Structure formats: structure tokens, C-alpha cells
mmCIF file of C-alpha atoms in Angstrom:
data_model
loop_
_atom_site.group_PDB
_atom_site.id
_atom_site.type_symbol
_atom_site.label_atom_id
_atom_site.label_comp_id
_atom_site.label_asym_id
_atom_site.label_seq_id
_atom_site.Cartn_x
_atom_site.Cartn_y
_atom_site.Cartn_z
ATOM 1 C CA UNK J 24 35.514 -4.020 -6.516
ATOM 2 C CA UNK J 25 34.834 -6.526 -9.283
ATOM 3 C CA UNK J 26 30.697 -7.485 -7.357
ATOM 4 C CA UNK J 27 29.949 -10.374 -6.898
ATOM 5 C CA UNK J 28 30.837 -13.151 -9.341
ATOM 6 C CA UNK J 29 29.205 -16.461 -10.320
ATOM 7 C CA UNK J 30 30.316 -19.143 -12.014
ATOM 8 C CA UNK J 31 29.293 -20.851 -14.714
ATOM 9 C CA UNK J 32 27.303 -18.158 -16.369
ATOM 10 C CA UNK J 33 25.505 -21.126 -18.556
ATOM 11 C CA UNK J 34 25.348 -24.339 -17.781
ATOM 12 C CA UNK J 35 23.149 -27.213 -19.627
ATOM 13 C CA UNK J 36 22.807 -30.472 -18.649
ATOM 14 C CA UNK J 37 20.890 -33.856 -18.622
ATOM 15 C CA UNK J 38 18.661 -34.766 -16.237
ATOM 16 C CA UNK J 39 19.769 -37.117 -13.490
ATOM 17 C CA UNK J 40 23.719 -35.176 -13.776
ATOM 18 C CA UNK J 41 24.910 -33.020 -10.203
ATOM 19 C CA UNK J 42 25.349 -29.468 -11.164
ATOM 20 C CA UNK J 43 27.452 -27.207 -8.898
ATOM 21 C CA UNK J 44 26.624 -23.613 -9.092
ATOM 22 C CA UNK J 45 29.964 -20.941 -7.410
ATOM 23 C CA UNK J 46 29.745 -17.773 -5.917
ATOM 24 C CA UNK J 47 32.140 -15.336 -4.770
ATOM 25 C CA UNK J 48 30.720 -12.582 -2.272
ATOM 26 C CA UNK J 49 31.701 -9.013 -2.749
ATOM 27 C CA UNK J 50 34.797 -8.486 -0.188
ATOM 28 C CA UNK J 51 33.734 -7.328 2.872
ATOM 29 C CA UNK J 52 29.864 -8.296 2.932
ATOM 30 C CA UNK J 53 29.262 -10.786 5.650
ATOM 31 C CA UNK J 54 25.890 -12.100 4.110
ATOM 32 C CA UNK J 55 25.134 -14.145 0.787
ATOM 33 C CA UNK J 56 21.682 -15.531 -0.592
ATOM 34 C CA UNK J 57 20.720 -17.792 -3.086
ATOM 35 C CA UNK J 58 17.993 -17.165 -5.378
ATOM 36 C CA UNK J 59 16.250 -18.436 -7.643
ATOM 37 C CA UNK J 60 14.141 -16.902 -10.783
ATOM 38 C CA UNK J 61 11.422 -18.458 -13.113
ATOM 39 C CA UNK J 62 8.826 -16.608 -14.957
ATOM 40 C CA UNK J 63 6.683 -18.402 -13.350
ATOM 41 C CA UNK J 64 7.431 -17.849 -9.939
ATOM 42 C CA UNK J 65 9.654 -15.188 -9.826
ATOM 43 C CA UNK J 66 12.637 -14.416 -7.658
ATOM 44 C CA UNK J 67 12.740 -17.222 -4.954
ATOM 45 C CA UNK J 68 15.236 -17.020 -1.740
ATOM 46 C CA UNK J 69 16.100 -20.603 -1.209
ATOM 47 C CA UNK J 70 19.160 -19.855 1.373
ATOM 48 C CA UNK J 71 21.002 -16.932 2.873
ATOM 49 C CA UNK J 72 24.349 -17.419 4.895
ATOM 50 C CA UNK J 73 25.372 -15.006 7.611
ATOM 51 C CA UNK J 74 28.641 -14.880 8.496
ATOM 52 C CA UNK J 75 29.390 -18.198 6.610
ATOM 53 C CA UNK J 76 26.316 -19.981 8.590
ATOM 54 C CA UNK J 77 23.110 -20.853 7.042
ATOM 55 C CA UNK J 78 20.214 -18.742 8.467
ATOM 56 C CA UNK J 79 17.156 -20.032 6.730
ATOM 57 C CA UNK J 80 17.095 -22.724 4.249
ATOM 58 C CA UNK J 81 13.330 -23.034 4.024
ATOM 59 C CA UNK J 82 13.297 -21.817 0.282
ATOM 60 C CA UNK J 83 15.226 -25.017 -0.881
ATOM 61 C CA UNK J 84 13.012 -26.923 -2.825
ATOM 62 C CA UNK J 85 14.025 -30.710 -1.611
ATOM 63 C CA UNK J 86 17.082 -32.613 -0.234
ATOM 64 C CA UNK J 87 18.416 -32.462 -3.730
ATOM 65 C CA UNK J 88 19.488 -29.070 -3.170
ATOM 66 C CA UNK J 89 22.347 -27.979 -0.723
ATOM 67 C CA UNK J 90 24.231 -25.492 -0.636
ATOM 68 C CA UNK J 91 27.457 -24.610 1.680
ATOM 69 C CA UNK J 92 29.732 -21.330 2.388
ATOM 70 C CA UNK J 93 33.268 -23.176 3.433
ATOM 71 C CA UNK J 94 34.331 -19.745 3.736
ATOM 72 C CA UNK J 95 33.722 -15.825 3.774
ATOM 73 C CA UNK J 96 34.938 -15.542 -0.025
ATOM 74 C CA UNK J 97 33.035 -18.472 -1.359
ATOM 75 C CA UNK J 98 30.096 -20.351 -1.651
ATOM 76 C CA UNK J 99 28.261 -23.448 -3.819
ATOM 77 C CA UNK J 100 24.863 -24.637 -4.767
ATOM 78 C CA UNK J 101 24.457 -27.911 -5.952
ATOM 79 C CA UNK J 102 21.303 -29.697 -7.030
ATOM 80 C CA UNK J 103 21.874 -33.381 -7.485
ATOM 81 C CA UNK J 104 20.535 -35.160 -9.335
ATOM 82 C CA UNK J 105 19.176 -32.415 -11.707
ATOM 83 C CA UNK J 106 15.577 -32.527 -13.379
ATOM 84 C CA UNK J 107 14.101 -30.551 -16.427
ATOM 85 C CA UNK J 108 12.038 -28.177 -13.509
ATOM 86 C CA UNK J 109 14.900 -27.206 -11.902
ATOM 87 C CA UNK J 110 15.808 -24.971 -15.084
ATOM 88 C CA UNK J 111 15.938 -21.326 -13.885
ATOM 89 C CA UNK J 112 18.316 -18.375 -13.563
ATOM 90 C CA UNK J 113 19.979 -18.794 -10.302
ATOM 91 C CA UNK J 114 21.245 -15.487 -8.370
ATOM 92 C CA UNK J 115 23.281 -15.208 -5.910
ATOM 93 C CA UNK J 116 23.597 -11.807 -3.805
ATOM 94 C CA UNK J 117 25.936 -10.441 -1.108
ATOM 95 C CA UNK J 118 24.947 -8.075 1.978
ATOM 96 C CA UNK J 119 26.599 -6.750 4.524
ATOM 97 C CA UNK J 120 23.952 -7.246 7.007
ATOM 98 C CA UNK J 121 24.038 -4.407 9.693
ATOM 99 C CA UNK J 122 20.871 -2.336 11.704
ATOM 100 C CA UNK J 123 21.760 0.310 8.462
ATOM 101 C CA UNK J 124 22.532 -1.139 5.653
ATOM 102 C CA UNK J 125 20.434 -4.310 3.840
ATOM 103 C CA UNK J 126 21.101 -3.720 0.266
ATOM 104 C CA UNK J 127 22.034 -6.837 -1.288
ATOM 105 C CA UNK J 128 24.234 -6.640 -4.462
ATOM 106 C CA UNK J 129 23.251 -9.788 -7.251
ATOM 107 C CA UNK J 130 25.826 -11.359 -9.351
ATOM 108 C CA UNK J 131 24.738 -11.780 -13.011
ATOM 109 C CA UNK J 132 22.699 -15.260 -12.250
ATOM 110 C CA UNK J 133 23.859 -18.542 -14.014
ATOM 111 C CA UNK J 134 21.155 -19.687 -16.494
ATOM 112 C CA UNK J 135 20.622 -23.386 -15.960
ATOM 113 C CA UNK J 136 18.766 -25.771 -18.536
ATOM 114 C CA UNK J 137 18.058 -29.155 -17.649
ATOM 115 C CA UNK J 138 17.708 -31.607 -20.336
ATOM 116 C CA UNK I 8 -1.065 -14.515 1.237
ATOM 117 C CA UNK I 9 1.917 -13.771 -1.005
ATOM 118 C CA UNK I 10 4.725 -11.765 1.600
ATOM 119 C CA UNK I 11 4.901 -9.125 -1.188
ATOM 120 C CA UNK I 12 2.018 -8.020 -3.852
ATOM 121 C CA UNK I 13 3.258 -6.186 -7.546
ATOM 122 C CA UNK I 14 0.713 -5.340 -9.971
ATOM 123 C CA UNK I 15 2.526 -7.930 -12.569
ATOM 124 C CA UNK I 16 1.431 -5.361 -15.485
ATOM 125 C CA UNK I 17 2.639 -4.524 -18.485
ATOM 126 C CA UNK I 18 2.318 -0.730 -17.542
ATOM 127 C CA UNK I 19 2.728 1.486 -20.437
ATOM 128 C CA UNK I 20 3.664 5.298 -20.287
ATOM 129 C CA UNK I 21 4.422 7.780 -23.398
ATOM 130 C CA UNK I 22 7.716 9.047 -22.750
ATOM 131 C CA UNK I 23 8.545 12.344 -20.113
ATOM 132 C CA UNK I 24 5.100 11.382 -17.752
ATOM 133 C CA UNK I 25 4.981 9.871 -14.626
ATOM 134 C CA UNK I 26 4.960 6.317 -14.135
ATOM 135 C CA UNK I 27 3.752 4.830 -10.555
ATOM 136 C CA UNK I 28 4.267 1.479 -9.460
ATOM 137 C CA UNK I 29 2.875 -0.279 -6.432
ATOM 138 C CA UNK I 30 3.590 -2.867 -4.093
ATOM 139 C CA UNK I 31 2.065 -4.234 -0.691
ATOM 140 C CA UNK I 32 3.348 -6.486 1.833
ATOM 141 C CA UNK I 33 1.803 -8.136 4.492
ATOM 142 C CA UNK I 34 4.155 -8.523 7.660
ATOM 143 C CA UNK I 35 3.799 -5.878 9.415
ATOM 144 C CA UNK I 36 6.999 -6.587 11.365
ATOM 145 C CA UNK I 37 9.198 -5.302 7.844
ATOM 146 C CA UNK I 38 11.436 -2.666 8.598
ATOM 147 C CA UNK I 39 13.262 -2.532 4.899
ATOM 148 C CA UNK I 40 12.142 -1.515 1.590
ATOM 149 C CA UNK I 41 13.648 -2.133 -1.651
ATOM 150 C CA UNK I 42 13.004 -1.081 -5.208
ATOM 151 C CA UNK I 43 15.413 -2.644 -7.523
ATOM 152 C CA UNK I 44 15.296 -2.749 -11.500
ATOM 153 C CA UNK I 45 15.696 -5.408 -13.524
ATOM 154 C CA UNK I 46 16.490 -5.455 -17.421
ATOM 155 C CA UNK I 47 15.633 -8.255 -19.132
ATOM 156 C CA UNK I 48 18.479 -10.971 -19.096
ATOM 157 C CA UNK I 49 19.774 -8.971 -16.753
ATOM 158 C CA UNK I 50 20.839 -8.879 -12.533
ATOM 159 C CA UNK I 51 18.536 -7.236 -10.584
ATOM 160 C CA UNK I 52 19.961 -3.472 -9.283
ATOM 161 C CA UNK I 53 18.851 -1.679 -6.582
ATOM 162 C CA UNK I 54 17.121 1.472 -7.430
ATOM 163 C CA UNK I 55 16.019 2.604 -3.662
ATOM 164 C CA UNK I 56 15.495 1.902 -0.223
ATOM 165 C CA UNK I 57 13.208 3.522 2.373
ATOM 166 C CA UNK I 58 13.228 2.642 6.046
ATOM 167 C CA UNK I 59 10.763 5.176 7.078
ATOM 168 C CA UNK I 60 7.556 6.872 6.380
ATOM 169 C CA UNK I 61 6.663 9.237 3.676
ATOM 170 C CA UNK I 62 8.475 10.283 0.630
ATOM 171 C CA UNK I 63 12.393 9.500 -0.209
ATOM 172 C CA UNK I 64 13.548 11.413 -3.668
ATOM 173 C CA UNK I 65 16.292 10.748 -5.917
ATOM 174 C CA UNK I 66 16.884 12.110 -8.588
ATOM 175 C CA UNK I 67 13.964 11.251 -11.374
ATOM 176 C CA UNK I 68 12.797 8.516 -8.567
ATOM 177 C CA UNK I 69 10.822 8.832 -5.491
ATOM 178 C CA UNK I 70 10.243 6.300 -3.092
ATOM 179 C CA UNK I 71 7.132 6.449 -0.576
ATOM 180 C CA UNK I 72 6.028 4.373 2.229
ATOM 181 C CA UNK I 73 3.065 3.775 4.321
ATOM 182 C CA UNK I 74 3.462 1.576 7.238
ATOM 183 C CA UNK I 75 -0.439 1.803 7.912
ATOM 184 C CA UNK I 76 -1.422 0.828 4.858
ATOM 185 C CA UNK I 77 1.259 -1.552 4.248
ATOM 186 C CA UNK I 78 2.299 -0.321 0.475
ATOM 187 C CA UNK I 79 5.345 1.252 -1.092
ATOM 188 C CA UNK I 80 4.966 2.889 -4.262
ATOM 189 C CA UNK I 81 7.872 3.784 -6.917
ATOM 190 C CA UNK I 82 7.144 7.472 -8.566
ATOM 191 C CA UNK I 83 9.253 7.417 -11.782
ATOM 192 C CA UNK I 84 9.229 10.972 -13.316
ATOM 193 C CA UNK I 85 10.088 12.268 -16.723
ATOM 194 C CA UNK I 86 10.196 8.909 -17.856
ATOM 195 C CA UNK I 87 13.026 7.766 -20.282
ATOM 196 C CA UNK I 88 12.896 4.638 -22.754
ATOM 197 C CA UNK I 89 15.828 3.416 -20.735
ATOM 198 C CA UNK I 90 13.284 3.244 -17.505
ATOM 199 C CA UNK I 91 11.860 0.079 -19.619
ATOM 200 C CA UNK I 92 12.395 -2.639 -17.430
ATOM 201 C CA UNK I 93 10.578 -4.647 -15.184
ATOM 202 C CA UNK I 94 11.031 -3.271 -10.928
ATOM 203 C CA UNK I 95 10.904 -5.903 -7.908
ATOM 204 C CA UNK I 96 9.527 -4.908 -5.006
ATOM 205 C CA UNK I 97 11.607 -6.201 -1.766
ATOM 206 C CA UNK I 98 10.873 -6.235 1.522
ATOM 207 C CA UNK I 99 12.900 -7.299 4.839
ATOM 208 C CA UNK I 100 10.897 -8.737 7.945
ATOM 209 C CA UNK I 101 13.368 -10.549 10.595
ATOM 210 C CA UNK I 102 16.140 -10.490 7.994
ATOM 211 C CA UNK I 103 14.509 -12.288 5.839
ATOM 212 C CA UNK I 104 14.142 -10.715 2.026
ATOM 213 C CA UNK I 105 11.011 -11.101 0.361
ATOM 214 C CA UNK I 106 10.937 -9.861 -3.291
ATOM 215 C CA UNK I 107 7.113 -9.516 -5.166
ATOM 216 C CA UNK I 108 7.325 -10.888 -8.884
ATOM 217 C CA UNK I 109 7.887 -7.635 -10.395
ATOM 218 C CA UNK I 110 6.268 -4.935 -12.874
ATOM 219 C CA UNK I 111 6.932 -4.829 -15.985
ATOM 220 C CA UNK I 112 7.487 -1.193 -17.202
ATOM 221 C CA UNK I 113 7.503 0.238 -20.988
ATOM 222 C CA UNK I 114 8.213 3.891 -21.750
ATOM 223 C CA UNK I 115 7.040 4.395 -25.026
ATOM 224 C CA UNK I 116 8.733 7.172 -27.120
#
């Protein structure tokens, strides 16, 4: 299995521009989250999708985030419009959520600057 | 209250001892554990998990919980330069997933 892939690895933009962040689940898993990471901060869960439905979306910073699994294989973040604070490495993870098994798997994060 | 506590560090070890790392968590309701390691510009990987009580072992790792007490501690033996990394702590109340900011570990040789 190739894991779970994210696209754009890098991404820089100006402030004020939408940014659209991809993920594609590991085949199979019927779970995805969305994190964030700062040094600040640390890792952040701002949503996790179950079976293509949002769970819990309380980690998303404002209404300029949203984020939406259309289906099982696929899934977007998109912050618009951008600012300079929003710069972080964003995660995302796939699960296959069951009584025994929890372990999430991360992609390799997309490393967003804001300008 | 933070969900999950890490000692943020740095913790330094000379190379082949132990190193320990700790973590707490405060809902009590958290029925997952998670240690994963992260290298720097890296993904974060899953190391361990422990659902129960006591000691889990694998390999050069050992995993321990204590429900009471509400800690899980990472046991890193022999200790390799390629251990250097920095480990999350995760926990999972009520499927949600909780990781603690991390400690950053450096084997020295």
C-alpha cells in the first residue's frame, strides 16, 4: 500500500489567497483526521471523518477553515482566505476505527507558509 | 488542564542506557495509548500501543500503563543514536485522539 498521501507537499502563499490542502486515505481505513503542527502548539486535531462524516470539528480554528470527505478515497482542507498564523505543517492521518484497532497512519504533512 | 502532559525536554542519554519518557493524561474515560516517534521534518510513526495495564515489550521498547495514576511511560533500552527524535504521547477518550507536545530525545554517542 502506497499510506496515505497528501498533496501539495509545500505550498506558499500570500495572505488573503484560498489554499486547498488533498488527502488520500490508506485503502481500506474508514477514518481520516486533520492535524495540525506548530512548535508552538504542537500537534492539533482540527477534524476527523468517520466513514466519510465529520465527527468533531471543534479543533478548527474559525469559519475560514473547512474541510470535506466527498468520498472514502479522498478528502480536502481549505483555509480561505489564508493569514501569516495559519503557517504550519498540516497532517493528515487514516484509521480504521474498530473496538481493536486505533492506530492512525500520518501522511508526510504539507508545510504551509503564509506570506 | 492540557488532555495529555509530556515532559517537553531535551532529554539526553549516552548511548546503550535506558532512556524513560513520561506522559499523563487526564480523562479518565481513555481506553487507548499511543507512543509514536517523530524525526524532525518528518511524519509522526507509531512506535506502540497499550490498551491495558502494566508492561507491553517490544523489542528495545517497552510500553507501561497505569490507569490509577493516569501516566504511560516509554522505556527505551540500549539506546541507539537513531532513537534521536522527539516521541508524542497519544491518547484516545470517546474516539477522540489527543496527542501531548512531545519529548524531545538525544542519544549521544
Amino acid at each position: 500500500d502506497a499510506g496515505v498521501i497528501q498533496s501539495p507537499r509545500h505550498e506558499v502563499t500570500e495572505m488573503g489567497q484560498e489554499v486547498t490542502l488533498r488527502c488520500k486515505p490508506i485503502s481500506g481505513h474508514n477514518s481520516l483526521f486533520w492535524y495540525r503542527q506548530t512548535m508552538m502548539r504542537g500537534l492539533e486535531l482540527l477534524i476527523y471523518f468517520n466513514n466519510n462524516v465529520p465527527i468533531d470539528d471543534s479543533g478548527m480554528p474559525e469559519d475560514r477553515f473547512s474541510a470535506k470527505m466527498p468520498n472514502a478515497s479522498f478528502s480536502t482542507l481549505k483555509i480561505q482566505p489564508s493569514e501569516p498564523r495559519d503557517s504550519a505543517v498540516y497532517f493528515c492521518a487514516s484509521s480504521f476505527l474498530t473496538s481493536g484497532e486505533e492506530t492512525q497512519y500520518f501522511g508526510p504533512g504539507t508545510r504551509l507558509l503564509v506570506l | 488542564q492540557k488532555e495529555v502532559e509530556q515532559n517537553s525536554g531535551p532529554l539526553s542519554v549516552p548511548e546503550g542506557a535506558i532512556a524513560s519518557l513520561n506522559c499523563t493524561y487526564s480523562d479518565r474515560g481513555s481506553q487507548s495509548f499511543f507512543w509514536y516517534r517523530q524525526y524532525s521534518g518528518k511524519s509522526p510513526e507509531l512506535i506502540m500501543f497499550i490498551y491495558s495495564n502494566g508492561d507491553k515489550e517490544d523489542g528495545r521498547f517497552t510500553a507501561q500503563l497505569n490507569k490509577a495514576s493516569q501516566y504511560v511511560s516509554l522505556l527505551i533500552r540500549d539506546s541507539q543514536p537513531s532513537d534521536s527524535a522527539t516521541y508524542l504521547c497519544a491518547v484516545n477518550p470517546r474516539n477522540q485522539f489527543y496527542f501531548g507536545t512531545g519529548t524531545s530525545l538525544t542519544v549521544i554517542p
